[in-house]
CSV table of C-alpha atoms and ligand atoms in Angstrom, one decimal:
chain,number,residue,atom,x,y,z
A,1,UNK,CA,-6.5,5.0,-14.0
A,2,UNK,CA,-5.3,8.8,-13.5
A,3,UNK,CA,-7.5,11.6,-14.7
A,4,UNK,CA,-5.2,14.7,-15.7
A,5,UNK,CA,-6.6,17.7,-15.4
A,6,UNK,CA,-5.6,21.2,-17.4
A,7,UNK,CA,-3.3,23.9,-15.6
A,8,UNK,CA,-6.7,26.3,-15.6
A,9,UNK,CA,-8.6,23.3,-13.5
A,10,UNK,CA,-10.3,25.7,-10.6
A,11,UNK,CA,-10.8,23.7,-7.3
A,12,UNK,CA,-14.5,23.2,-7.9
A,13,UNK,CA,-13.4,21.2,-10.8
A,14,UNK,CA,-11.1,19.2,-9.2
A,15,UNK,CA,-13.8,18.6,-6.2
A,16,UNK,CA,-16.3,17.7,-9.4
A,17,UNK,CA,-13.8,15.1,-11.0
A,18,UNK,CA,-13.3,13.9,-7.5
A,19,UNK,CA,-17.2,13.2,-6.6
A,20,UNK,CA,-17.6,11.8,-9.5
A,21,UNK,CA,-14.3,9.2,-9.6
A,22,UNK,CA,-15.6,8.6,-5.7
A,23,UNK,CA,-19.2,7.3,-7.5
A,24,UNK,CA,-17.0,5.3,-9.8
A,25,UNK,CA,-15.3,3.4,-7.4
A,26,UNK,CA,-17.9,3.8,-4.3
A,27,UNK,CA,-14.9,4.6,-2.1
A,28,UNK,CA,-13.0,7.8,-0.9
A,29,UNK,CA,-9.7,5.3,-0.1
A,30,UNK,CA,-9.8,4.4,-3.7
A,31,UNK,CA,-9.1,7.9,-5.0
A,32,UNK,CA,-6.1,10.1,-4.2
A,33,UNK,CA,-5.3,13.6,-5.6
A,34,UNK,CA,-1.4,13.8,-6.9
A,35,UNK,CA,0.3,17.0,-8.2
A,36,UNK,CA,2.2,16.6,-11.4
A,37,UNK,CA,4.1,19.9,-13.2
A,38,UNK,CA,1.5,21.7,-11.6
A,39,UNK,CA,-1.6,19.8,-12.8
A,40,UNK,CA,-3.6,18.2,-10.2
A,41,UNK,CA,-4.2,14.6,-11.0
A,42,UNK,CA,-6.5,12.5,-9.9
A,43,UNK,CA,-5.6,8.8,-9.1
A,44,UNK,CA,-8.3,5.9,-9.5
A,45,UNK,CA,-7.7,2.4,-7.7
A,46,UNK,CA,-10.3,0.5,-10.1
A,47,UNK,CA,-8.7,-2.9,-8.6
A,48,UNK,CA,-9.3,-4.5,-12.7
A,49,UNK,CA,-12.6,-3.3,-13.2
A,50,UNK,CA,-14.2,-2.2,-16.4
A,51,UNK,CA,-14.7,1.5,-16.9
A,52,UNK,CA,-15.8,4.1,-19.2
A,53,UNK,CA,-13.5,7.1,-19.5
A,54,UNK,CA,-15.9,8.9,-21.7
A,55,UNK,CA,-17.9,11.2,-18.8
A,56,UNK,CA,-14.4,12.3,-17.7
A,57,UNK,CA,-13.0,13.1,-21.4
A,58,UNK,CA,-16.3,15.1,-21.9
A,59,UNK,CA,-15.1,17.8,-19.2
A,60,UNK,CA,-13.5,21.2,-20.5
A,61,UNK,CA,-11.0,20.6,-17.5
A,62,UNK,CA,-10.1,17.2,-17.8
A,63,UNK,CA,-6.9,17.3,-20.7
A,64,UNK,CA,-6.6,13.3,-20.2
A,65,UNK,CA,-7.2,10.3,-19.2
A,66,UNK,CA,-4.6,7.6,-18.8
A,67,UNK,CA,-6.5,4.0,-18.3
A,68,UNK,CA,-2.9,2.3,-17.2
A,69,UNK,CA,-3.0,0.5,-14.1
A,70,UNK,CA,-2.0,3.3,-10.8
A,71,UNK,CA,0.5,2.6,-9.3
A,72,UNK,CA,-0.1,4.0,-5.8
A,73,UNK,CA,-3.7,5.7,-4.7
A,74,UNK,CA,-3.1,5.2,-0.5
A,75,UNK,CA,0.7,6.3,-0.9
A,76,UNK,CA,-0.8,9.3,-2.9
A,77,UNK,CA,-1.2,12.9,-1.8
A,78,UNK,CA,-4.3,13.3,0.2
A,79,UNK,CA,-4.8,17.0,-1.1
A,80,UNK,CA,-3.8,20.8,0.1
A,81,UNK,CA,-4.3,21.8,3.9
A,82,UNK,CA,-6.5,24.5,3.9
A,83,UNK,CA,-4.8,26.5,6.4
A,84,UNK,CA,-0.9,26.5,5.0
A,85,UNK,CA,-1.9,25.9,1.1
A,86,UNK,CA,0.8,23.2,1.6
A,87,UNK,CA,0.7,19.7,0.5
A,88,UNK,CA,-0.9,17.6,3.7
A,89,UNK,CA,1.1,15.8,5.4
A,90,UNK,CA,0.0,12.7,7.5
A,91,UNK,CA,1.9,11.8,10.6
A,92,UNK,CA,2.4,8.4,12.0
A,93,UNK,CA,1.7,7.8,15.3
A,94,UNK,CA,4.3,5.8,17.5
A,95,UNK,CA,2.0,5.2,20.2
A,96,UNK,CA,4.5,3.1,22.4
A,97,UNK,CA,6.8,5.7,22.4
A,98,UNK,CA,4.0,8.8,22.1
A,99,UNK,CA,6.1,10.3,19.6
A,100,UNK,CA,4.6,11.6,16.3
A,101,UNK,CA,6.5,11.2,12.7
A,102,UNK,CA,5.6,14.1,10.2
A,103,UNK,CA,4.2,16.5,13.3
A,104,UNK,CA,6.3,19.2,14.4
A,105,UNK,CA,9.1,18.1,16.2
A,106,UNK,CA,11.8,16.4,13.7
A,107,UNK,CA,12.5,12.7,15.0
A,108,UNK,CA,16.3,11.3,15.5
A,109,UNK,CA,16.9,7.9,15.4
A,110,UNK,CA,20.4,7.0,15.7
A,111,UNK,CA,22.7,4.1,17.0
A,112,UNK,CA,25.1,1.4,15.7
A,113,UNK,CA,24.5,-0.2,12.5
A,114,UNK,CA,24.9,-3.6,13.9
A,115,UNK,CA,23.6,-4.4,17.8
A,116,UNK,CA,27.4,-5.6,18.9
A,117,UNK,CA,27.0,-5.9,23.1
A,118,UNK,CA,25.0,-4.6,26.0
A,119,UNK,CA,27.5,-2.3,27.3
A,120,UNK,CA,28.0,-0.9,24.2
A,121,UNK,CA,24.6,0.1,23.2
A,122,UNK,CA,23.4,1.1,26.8
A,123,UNK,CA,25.9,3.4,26.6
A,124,UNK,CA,25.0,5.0,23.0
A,125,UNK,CA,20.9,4.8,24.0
A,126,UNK,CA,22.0,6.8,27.0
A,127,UNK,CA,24.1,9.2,24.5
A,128,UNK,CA,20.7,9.3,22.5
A,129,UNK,CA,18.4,9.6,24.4
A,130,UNK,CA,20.1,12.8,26.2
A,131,UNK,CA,21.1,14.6,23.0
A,132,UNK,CA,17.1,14.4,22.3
A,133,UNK,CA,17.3,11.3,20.1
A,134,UNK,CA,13.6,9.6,20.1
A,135,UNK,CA,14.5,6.1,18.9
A,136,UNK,CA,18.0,3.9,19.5
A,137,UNK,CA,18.7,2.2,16.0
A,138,UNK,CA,20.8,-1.3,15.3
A,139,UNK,CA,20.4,-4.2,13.5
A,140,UNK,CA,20.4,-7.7,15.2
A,141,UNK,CA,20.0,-9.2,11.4
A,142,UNK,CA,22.1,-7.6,8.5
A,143,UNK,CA,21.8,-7.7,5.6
A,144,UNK,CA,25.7,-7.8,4.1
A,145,UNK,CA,26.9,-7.1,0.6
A,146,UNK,CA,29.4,-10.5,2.1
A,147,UNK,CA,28.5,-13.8,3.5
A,148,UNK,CA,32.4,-13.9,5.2
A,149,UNK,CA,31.0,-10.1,6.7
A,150,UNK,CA,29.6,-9.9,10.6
A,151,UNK,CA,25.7,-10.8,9.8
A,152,UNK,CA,24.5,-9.2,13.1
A,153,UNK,CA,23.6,-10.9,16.7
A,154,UNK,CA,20.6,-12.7,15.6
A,155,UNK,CA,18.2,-13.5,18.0
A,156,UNK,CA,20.4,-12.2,21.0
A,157,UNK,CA,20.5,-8.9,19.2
A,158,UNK,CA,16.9,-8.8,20.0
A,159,UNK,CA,17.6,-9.7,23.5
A,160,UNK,CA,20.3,-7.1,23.9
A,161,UNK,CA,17.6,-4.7,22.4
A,162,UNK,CA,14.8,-5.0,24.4
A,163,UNK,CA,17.0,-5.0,27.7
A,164,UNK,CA,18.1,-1.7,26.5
A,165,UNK,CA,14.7,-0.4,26.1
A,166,UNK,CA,13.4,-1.5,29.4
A,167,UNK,CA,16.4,0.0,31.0
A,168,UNK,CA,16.9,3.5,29.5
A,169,UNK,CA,13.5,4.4,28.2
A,170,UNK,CA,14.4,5.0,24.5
A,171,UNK,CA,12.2,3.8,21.1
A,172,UNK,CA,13.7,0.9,19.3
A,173,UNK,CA,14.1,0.6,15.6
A,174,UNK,CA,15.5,-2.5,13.9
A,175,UNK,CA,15.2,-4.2,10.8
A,176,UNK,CA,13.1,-7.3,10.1
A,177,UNK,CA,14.8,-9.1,6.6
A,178,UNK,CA,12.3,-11.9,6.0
A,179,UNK,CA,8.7,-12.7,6.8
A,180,UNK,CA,9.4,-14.8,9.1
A,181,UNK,CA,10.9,-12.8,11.6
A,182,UNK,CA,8.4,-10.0,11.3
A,183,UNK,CA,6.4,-11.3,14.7
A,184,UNK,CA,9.9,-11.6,16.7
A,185,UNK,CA,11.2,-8.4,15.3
A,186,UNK,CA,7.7,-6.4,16.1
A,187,UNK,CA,7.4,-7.4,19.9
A,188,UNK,CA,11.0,-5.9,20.7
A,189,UNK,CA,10.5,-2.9,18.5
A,190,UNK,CA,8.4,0.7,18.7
A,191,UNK,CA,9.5,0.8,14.6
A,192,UNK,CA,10.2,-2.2,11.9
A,193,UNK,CA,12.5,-1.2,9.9
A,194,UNK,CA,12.8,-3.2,5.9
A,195,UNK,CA,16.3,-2.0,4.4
A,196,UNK,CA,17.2,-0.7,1.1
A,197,UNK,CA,18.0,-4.1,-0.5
A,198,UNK,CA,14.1,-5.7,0.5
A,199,UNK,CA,12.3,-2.9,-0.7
A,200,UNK,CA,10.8,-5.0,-3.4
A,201,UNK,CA,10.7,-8.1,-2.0
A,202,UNK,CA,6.8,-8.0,-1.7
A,203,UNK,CA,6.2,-11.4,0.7
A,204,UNK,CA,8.1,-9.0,3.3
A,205,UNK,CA,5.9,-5.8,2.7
A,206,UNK,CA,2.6,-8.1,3.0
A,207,UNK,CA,4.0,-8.9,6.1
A,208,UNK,CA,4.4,-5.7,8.1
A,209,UNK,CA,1.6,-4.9,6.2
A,210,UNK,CA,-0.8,-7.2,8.5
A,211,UNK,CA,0.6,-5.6,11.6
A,212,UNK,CA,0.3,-2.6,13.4
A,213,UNK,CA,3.8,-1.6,14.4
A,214,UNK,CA,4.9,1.7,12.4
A,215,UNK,CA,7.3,0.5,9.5
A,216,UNK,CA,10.1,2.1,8.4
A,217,UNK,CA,10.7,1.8,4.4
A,218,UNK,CA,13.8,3.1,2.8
A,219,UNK,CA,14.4,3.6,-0.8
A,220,UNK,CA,15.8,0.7,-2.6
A,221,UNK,CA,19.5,2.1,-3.6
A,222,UNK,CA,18.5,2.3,-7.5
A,223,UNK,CA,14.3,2.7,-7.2
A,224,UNK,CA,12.5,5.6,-8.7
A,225,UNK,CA,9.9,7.5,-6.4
A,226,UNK,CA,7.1,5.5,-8.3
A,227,UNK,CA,8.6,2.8,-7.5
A,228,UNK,CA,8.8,3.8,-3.7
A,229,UNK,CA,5.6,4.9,-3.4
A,230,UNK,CA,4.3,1.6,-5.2
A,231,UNK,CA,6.4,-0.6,-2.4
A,232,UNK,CA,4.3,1.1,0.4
A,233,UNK,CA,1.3,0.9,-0.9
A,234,UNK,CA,1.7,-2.7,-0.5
A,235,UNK,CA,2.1,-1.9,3.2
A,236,UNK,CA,-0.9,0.4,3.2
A,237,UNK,CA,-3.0,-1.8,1.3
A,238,UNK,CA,-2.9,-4.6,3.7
A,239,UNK,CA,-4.2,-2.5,6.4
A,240,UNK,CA,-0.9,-0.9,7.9
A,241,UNK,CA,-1.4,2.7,7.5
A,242,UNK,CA,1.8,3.6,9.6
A,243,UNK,CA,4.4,3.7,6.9
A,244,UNK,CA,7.0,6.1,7.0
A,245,UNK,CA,9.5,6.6,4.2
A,246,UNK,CA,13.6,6.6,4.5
A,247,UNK,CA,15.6,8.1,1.7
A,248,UNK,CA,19.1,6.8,2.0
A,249,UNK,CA,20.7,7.3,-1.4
A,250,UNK,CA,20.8,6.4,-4.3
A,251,UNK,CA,23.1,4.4,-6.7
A,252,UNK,CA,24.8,7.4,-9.3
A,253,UNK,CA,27.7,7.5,-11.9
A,254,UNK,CA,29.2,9.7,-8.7
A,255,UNK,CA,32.5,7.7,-7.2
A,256,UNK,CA,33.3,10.0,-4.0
A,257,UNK,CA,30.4,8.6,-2.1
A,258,UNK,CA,29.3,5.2,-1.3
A,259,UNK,CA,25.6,6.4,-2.7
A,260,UNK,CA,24.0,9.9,-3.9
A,261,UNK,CA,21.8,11.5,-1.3
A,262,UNK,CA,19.0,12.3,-2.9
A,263,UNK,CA,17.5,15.5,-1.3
A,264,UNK,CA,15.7,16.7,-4.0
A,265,UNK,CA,13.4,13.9,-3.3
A,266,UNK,CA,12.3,15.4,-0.1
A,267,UNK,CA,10.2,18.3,-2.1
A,268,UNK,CA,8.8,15.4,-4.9
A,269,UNK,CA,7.2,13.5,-2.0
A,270,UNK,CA,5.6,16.2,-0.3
A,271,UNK,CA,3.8,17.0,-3.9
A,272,UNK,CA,2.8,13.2,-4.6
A,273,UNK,CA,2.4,11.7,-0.8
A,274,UNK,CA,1.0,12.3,2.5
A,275,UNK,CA,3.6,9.7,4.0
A,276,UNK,CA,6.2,11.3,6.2
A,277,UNK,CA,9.7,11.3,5.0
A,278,UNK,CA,13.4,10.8,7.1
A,279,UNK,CA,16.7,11.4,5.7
A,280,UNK,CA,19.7,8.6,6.5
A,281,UNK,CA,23.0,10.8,6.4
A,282,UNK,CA,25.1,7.7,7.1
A,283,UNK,CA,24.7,5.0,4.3
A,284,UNK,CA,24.1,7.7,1.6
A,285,UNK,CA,27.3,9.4,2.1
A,286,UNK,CA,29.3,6.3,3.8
A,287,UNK,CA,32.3,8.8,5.3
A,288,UNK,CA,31.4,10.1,8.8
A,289,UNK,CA,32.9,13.7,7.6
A,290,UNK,CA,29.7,14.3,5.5
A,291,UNK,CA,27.4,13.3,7.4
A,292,UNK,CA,26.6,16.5,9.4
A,293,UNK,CA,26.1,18.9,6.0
A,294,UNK,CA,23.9,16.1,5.0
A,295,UNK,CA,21.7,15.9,8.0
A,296,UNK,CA,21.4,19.7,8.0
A,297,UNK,CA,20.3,20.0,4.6
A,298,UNK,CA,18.1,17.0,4.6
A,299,UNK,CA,15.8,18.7,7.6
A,300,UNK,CA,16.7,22.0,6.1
A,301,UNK,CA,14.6,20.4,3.1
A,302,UNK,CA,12.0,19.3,5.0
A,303,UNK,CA,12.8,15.7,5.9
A,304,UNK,CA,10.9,14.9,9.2
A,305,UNK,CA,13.9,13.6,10.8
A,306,UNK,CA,17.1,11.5,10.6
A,307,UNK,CA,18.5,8.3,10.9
A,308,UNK,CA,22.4,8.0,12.1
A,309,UNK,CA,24.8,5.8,12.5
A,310,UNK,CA,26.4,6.5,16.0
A,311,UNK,CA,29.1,4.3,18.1
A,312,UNK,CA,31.7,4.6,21.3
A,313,UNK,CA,34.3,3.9,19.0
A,314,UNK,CA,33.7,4.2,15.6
A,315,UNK,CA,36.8,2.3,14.3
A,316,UNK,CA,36.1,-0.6,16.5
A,317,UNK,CA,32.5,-0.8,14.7
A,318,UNK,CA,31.8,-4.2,13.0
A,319,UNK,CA,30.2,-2.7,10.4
A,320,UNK,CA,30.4,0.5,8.4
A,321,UNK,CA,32.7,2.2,11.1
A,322,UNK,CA,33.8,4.7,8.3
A,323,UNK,CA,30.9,6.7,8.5
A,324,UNK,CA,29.7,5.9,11.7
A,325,UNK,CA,29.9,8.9,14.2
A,326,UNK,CA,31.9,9.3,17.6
A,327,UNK,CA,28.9,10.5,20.6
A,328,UNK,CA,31.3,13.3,20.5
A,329,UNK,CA,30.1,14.3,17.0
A,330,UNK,CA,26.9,13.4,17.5
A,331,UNK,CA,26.6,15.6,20.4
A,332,UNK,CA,27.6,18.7,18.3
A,333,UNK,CA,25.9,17.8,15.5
A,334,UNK,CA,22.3,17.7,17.8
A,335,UNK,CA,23.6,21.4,19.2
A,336,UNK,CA,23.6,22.6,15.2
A,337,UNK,CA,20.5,20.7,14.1
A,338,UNK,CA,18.9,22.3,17.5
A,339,UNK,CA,19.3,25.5,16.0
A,340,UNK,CA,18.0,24.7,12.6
A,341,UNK,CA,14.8,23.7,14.0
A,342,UNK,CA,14.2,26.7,15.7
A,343,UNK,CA,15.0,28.7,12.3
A,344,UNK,CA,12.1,26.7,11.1
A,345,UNK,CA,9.8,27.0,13.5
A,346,UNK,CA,10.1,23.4,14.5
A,347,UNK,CA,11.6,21.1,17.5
A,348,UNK,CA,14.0,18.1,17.9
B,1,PEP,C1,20.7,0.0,7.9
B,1,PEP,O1,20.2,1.1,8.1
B,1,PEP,O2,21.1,-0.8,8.8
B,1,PEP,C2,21.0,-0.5,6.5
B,1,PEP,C3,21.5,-1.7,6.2
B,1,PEP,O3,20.8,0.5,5.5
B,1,PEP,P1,20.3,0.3,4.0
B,1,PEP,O4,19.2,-0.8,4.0
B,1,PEP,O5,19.8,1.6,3.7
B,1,PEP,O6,21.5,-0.1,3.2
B,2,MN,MN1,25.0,0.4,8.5
């Protein structure tokens, strides 16, 4: 259920409407605060049972209520913060790493899309790690638009990755593409991440759900932010509260790039979540040119970090080399996005 309240709410009414949902329910997780045109709206998990809306229609400040089924109440906004009259934001803890998601610092991930050899990705996590990178990305299972395509390392991907972490000190993030693998995928990583294409598929999201390792969650190329939101709550809800969201473009009429970054999202999920949110520069744009004005804008937005797709040699890349970039690039890219940060009053 969502109780919308009128433009002239004050904030004792909204703390009234609140108390009273929170006797409905007899929970403060089950009720969330949302911001929609400027209306404050107040989300109720009633979990199918019966209720009365009448109370709440008898209030001058309440213009509606809407009995449909919500969507998302954990993935929901958790309120203003007193001190910056912004919407609150809720970092997740990497405690393996000690690095916070959402906090001050903006948090780089970047690597090879696919985990290809040890030499290979000691090097980059050494590249990383030194340009200020927190976590070494690359996927040891891909998921591949082609079955005839490279499908990743497999298990000795994993290998490969953990080696690399115990050598050069660096957070790993890789993706887990079926429950199964979840367990295998968690002890070698610091983040889980589920890619665009399984952002639906729910037996997956249950999964990581039961676990503790931080999960990364990127859009599904063609979902909606209600839809995104609803996908993590299926996280949240099965106890994993370490859920941080990945926008990585969206499918567009647009034909001169492989996806439409969606930046304006970055603002829409500050006013309807508490979830930290990262920008991936490479798969939304697919061409390694674009990926720096992407990466600036997308903190300049107020993205809490990035995801990129680095390599020695991007044309020898197995997979997505066009838009992979050189350490070289990477390097100077880090330089600018340094600066950036200190314009906002944040680190990298
Ligand atoms: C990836 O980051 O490795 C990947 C496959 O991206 P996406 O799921 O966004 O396509
Ligand atoms: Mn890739």
């Amino acid at each position: 259920m969502r109780i919308i309240l009128n433009s002239n709410a004050t904030a004792h009414d909204v703390a009234v409407v609140i108390g009273m949902a929170r006797d409905v329910t007899g929970s403060r997780e089950k009720v969330r605060v949302d911001q929609l045109d400027g209306r404050v709206v107040i989300n109720v998990l009633l979990n199918g049972e019966p209720f009365d809306p009448t109370e709440f229609n008898r209030l001058d400040c309440v213009e509606t209520v809407d009995e449909s089924e919500t969507v998302y109440v954990l993935a929901g906004s958790t309120g203003i913060d007193p001190d910056t009259g912004d919407p609150r934001k809720i970092p997740v803890e990497i405690p393996s790493i000690d690095v916070s998601v959402g906090g001050h610092d903006f948090i780089i991930m970047a690597g090879p899309c696919a985990v290809e050899n040890e030499d290979d990705l000691m090097l980059t996590a050494r590249i990383a790690k030194e340009s200020g990178a927190k976590l070494l990305r690359g996927g040891a299972f891909k998921p591949r638009t082609s079955p005839y395509s490279f499908q990743g390392l497999g298990d000795d991907g994993l290998k490969i990755l953990s080696r690399v972490r115990a050598e050069i000190g660096i957070g790993i993030i890789t993706e887990a593409m079926e429950p199964g693998a979840v367990g295998k995928v968690g002890e070698v990583s610091d983040v889980i991440q589920i890619g665009s294409r399984n952002m639906q598929n729910f037996p997956l999201l249950l999964e990581v759900g039961r676990q503790s390792k931080p999960v990364l969650l990127k859009r599904g190329m063609s979902a909606t932010l209600d839809e995104w939101l609803g996908a993590a709550e299926y996280i949240l809800n099965e106890g994993n509260p370490n859920v941080i969201l990945c926008e990585r473009g969206i499918r567009t009429f647009s034909r001169h790039s492989r996806h439409t970054l969606d930046i304006g999202v970055i603002p829409a999920i500050r006013e309807r979540s508490g979830l930290p949110v990262i920008v991936d520069p490479s798969h939304s744009t697919g061409s390694s040119s674009r990926v720096p004005a992407m990466a600036k804008a997308a903190i300049a937005a107020g993205a809490d970090g990035l995801l990129v797709e680095i390599h020695p040699h991007p044309n020898r890349a197995l997979s997505d080399s066009f838009q992979t970039l050189s350490h070289e690039e990477f390097n100077n890219l880090m330089f600018e996005m340094k600066s950036i940060a200190k314009a906002l009053g944040r680190g990298i």
